[in-house]
Structures are given as structure tokens and as C-alpha cells.
Amino acid sequence: MKTSTKDKLKGSFHEAKGTIKEKVGKATNDSTMRAEGKAEKNAGKVQQRIGDAKEAVAKLKGKLADLTAK
């Protein structure tokens, strides 16, 4: 599995986990858990963006290799 795909999957997992934590914290009036959930959700979004960036760099690298091969 490509590292970009792994980053996207891990990011999605952390985003979902963070959303659940945030909602549980809100339901139980636990501000610490809600803050942790929000932070984990945002970290997951960042990790997904890193996966997107890695994928874009790999595509660009392939295009550049094609251009130099011609």
C-alpha cells in the first residue's frame, strides 16, 4: 500500500475517532474530552492532506520522468 494511501486512511480514522470523542465530551459535559476530540479530528484532517500532497508529488514526479524520457 502506498504511503499516501496509508496517510489518508489513518487520517480518516483519527478524524472519525476525534469526532466521536468530541460528541461524547459534549454529551457528558467533559470539556477535556471534547478538546481532545477536536484536536484529534484536526490532526486527522492534516494527515489526510499530507496523503494528498504525497500523491500529488508522486504524480508530478511521474510526469517529469515521462518528459525527460522523451
XYZ file of N, CA and C in Angstrom:
210
model
N 0.845 -1.173 0.000
C 0.000 0.000 0.000
C 0.894 1.241 0.000
N 0.532 2.209 -0.805
C 1.310 3.451 -0.886
C 1.215 4.238 0.417
N 2.285 4.975 0.708
C 2.278 5.775 1.939
C 1.202 6.845 1.897
N 0.908 7.374 0.719
C -0.143 8.397 0.634
C -1.499 7.802 1.005
N -1.745 6.574 0.579
C -2.999 5.902 0.916
C -3.062 5.605 2.408
N -1.935 5.172 2.974
C -1.880 4.907 4.414
C -2.177 6.178 5.202
N -1.587 7.302 4.776
C -1.834 8.563 5.469
C -3.305 8.950 5.396
N -3.910 8.755 4.244
C -5.325 9.094 4.087
C -6.203 8.223 4.992
N -5.907 6.917 5.036
C -6.693 6.009 5.875
C -6.520 6.320 7.357
N -5.280 6.521 7.772
C -5.022 6.859 9.177
C -5.682 8.192 9.530
N -5.608 9.145 8.611
C -6.241 10.438 8.844
C -7.745 10.322 8.998
N -8.357 9.507 8.153
C -9.809 9.297 8.245
C -10.178 8.653 9.568
N -9.363 7.676 9.998
C -9.619 7.007 11.263
C -9.536 7.998 12.425
N -8.475 8.812 12.438
C -8.304 9.768 13.523
C -9.399 10.842 13.506
N -9.815 11.228 12.322
C -10.884 12.220 12.224
C -12.189 11.655 12.792
N -12.503 10.415 12.446
C -13.721 9.783 12.959
C -13.643 9.589 14.476
N -12.496 9.120 14.931
C -12.302 8.907 16.373
C -12.416 10.229 17.129
N -11.842 11.282 16.553
C -11.925 12.596 17.176
C -13.346 13.123 17.231
N -14.096 12.893 16.174
C -15.496 13.324 16.139
C -16.296 12.623 17.234
N -16.059 11.325 17.397
C -16.769 10.569 18.444
C -16.395 11.097 19.822
N -15.098 11.293 20.056
C -14.650 11.815 21.348
C -15.268 13.180 21.633
N -15.287 14.016 20.601
C -15.833 15.363 20.752
C -17.319 15.299 21.145
N -18.077 14.418 20.492
C -19.507 14.309 20.779
C -19.759 13.702 22.157
N -18.948 12.720 22.543
C -19.092 12.132 23.878
C -18.760 13.190 24.931
N -17.712 13.961 24.689
C -17.349 15.028 25.612
C -18.440 16.066 25.743
N -19.080 16.358 24.632
C -20.180 17.330 24.657
C -21.377 16.763 25.417
N -21.681 15.477 25.171
C -22.837 14.846 25.822
C -22.636 14.699 27.334
N -21.393 14.453 27.738
C -21.111 14.251 29.161
C -20.633 15.528 29.838
N -20.603 16.600 29.076
C -20.152 17.895 29.583
C -18.703 17.831 30.090
N -17.869 17.056 29.360
C -16.451 16.893 29.688
C -15.643 17.734 28.703
N -15.246 18.916 29.126
C -14.561 19.838 28.218
C -13.192 19.317 27.784
N -12.536 18.541 28.646
C -11.230 17.989 28.287
C -11.363 16.983 27.145
N -12.327 16.082 27.263
C -12.536 15.087 26.208
C -12.970 15.757 24.912
N -13.792 16.776 25.027
C -14.250 17.495 23.837
C -13.061 18.162 23.140
N -12.155 18.761 23.919
C -10.969 19.404 23.343
C -10.039 18.374 22.714
N -9.868 17.225 23.391
C -9.037 16.161 22.828
C -9.617 15.666 21.507
N -10.923 15.508 21.473
C -11.594 15.060 20.249
C -11.406 16.051 19.112
N -11.559 17.315 19.422
C -11.389 18.349 18.401
C -9.956 18.346 17.867
N -8.981 18.196 18.769
C -7.572 18.169 18.367
C -7.276 16.945 17.506
N -7.813 15.787 17.903
C -7.573 14.566 17.128
C -8.240 14.637 15.762
N -9.423 15.233 15.711
C -10.126 15.396 14.436
C -9.312 16.283 13.500
N -8.778 17.374 14.023
C -7.964 18.270 13.202
C -6.660 17.610 12.766
N -6.059 16.813 13.648
C -4.834 16.086 13.290
C -5.123 15.094 12.164
N -6.285 14.468 12.210
C -6.678 13.550 11.147
C -6.838 14.261 9.820
N -7.415 15.451 9.847
C -7.564 16.228 8.619
C -6.193 16.596 8.036
N -5.270 16.964 8.917
C -3.917 17.302 8.468
C -3.249 16.081 7.844
N -3.402 14.928 8.483
C -2.790 13.704 7.967
C -3.367 13.343 6.596
N -4.647 13.568 6.397
C -5.249 13.327 5.083
C -4.649 14.262 4.042
N -4.448 15.513 4.413
C -3.858 16.486 3.485
C -2.423 16.100 3.125
N -1.697 15.539 4.097
C -0.340 15.065 3.826
C -0.381 13.942 2.794
N -1.345 13.039 2.937
C -1.525 11.968 1.957
C -1.835 12.521 0.577
N -2.681 13.544 0.519
C -2.995 14.189 -0.762
C -1.745 14.812 -1.382
N -0.941 15.462 -0.551
C 0.279 16.110 -1.042
C 1.274 15.074 -1.563
N 1.425 13.971 -0.840
C 2.335 12.914 -1.285
C 1.889 12.351 -2.627
N 0.592 12.188 -2.779
C 0.047 11.666 -4.029
C 0.299 12.646 -5.181
N 0.113 13.931 -4.926
C 0.342 14.940 -5.952
C 1.815 14.990 -6.355
N 2.698 14.865 -5.385
C 4.136 14.872 -5.679
C 4.502 13.643 -6.505
N 3.939 12.490 -6.169
C 4.231 11.267 -6.919
C 3.757 11.395 -8.371
N 2.575 11.971 -8.566
C 2.067 12.171 -9.930
C 2.950 13.126 -10.706
N 3.355 14.217 -10.062
C 4.225 15.186 -10.713
C 5.562 14.558 -11.064
N 6.077 13.766 -10.154
C 7.348 13.069 -10.392
C 7.238 12.156 -11.606
N 6.112 11.442 -11.733
C 5.889 10.576 -12.891
C 5.806 11.359 -14.185
N 5.130 12.496 -14.153
C 5.029 13.331 -15.347
C 6.396 13.876 -15.759
N 7.188 14.280 -14.788
C 8.521 14.795 -15.076
C 9.417 13.692 -15.648
N 9.275 12.480 -15.137
C 10.048 11.356 -15.656
C 9.672 11.072 -17.106
N 8.369 11.189 -17.426
C 7.918 10.991 -18.795
C 8.483 12.050 -19.722
N 8.542 13.282 -19.253
C 9.071 14.369 -20.077
C 10.562 14.225 -20.339
N 11.300 13.803 -19.330
C 12.744 13.671 -19.507
C 13.092 12.434 -20.322
N 12.215 11.438 -20.366
C 12.472 10.214 -21.123
C 12.289 10.446 -22.627
N 11.553 11.462 -22.983
C 11.270 11.710 -24.409
C 12.358 12.447 -25.092
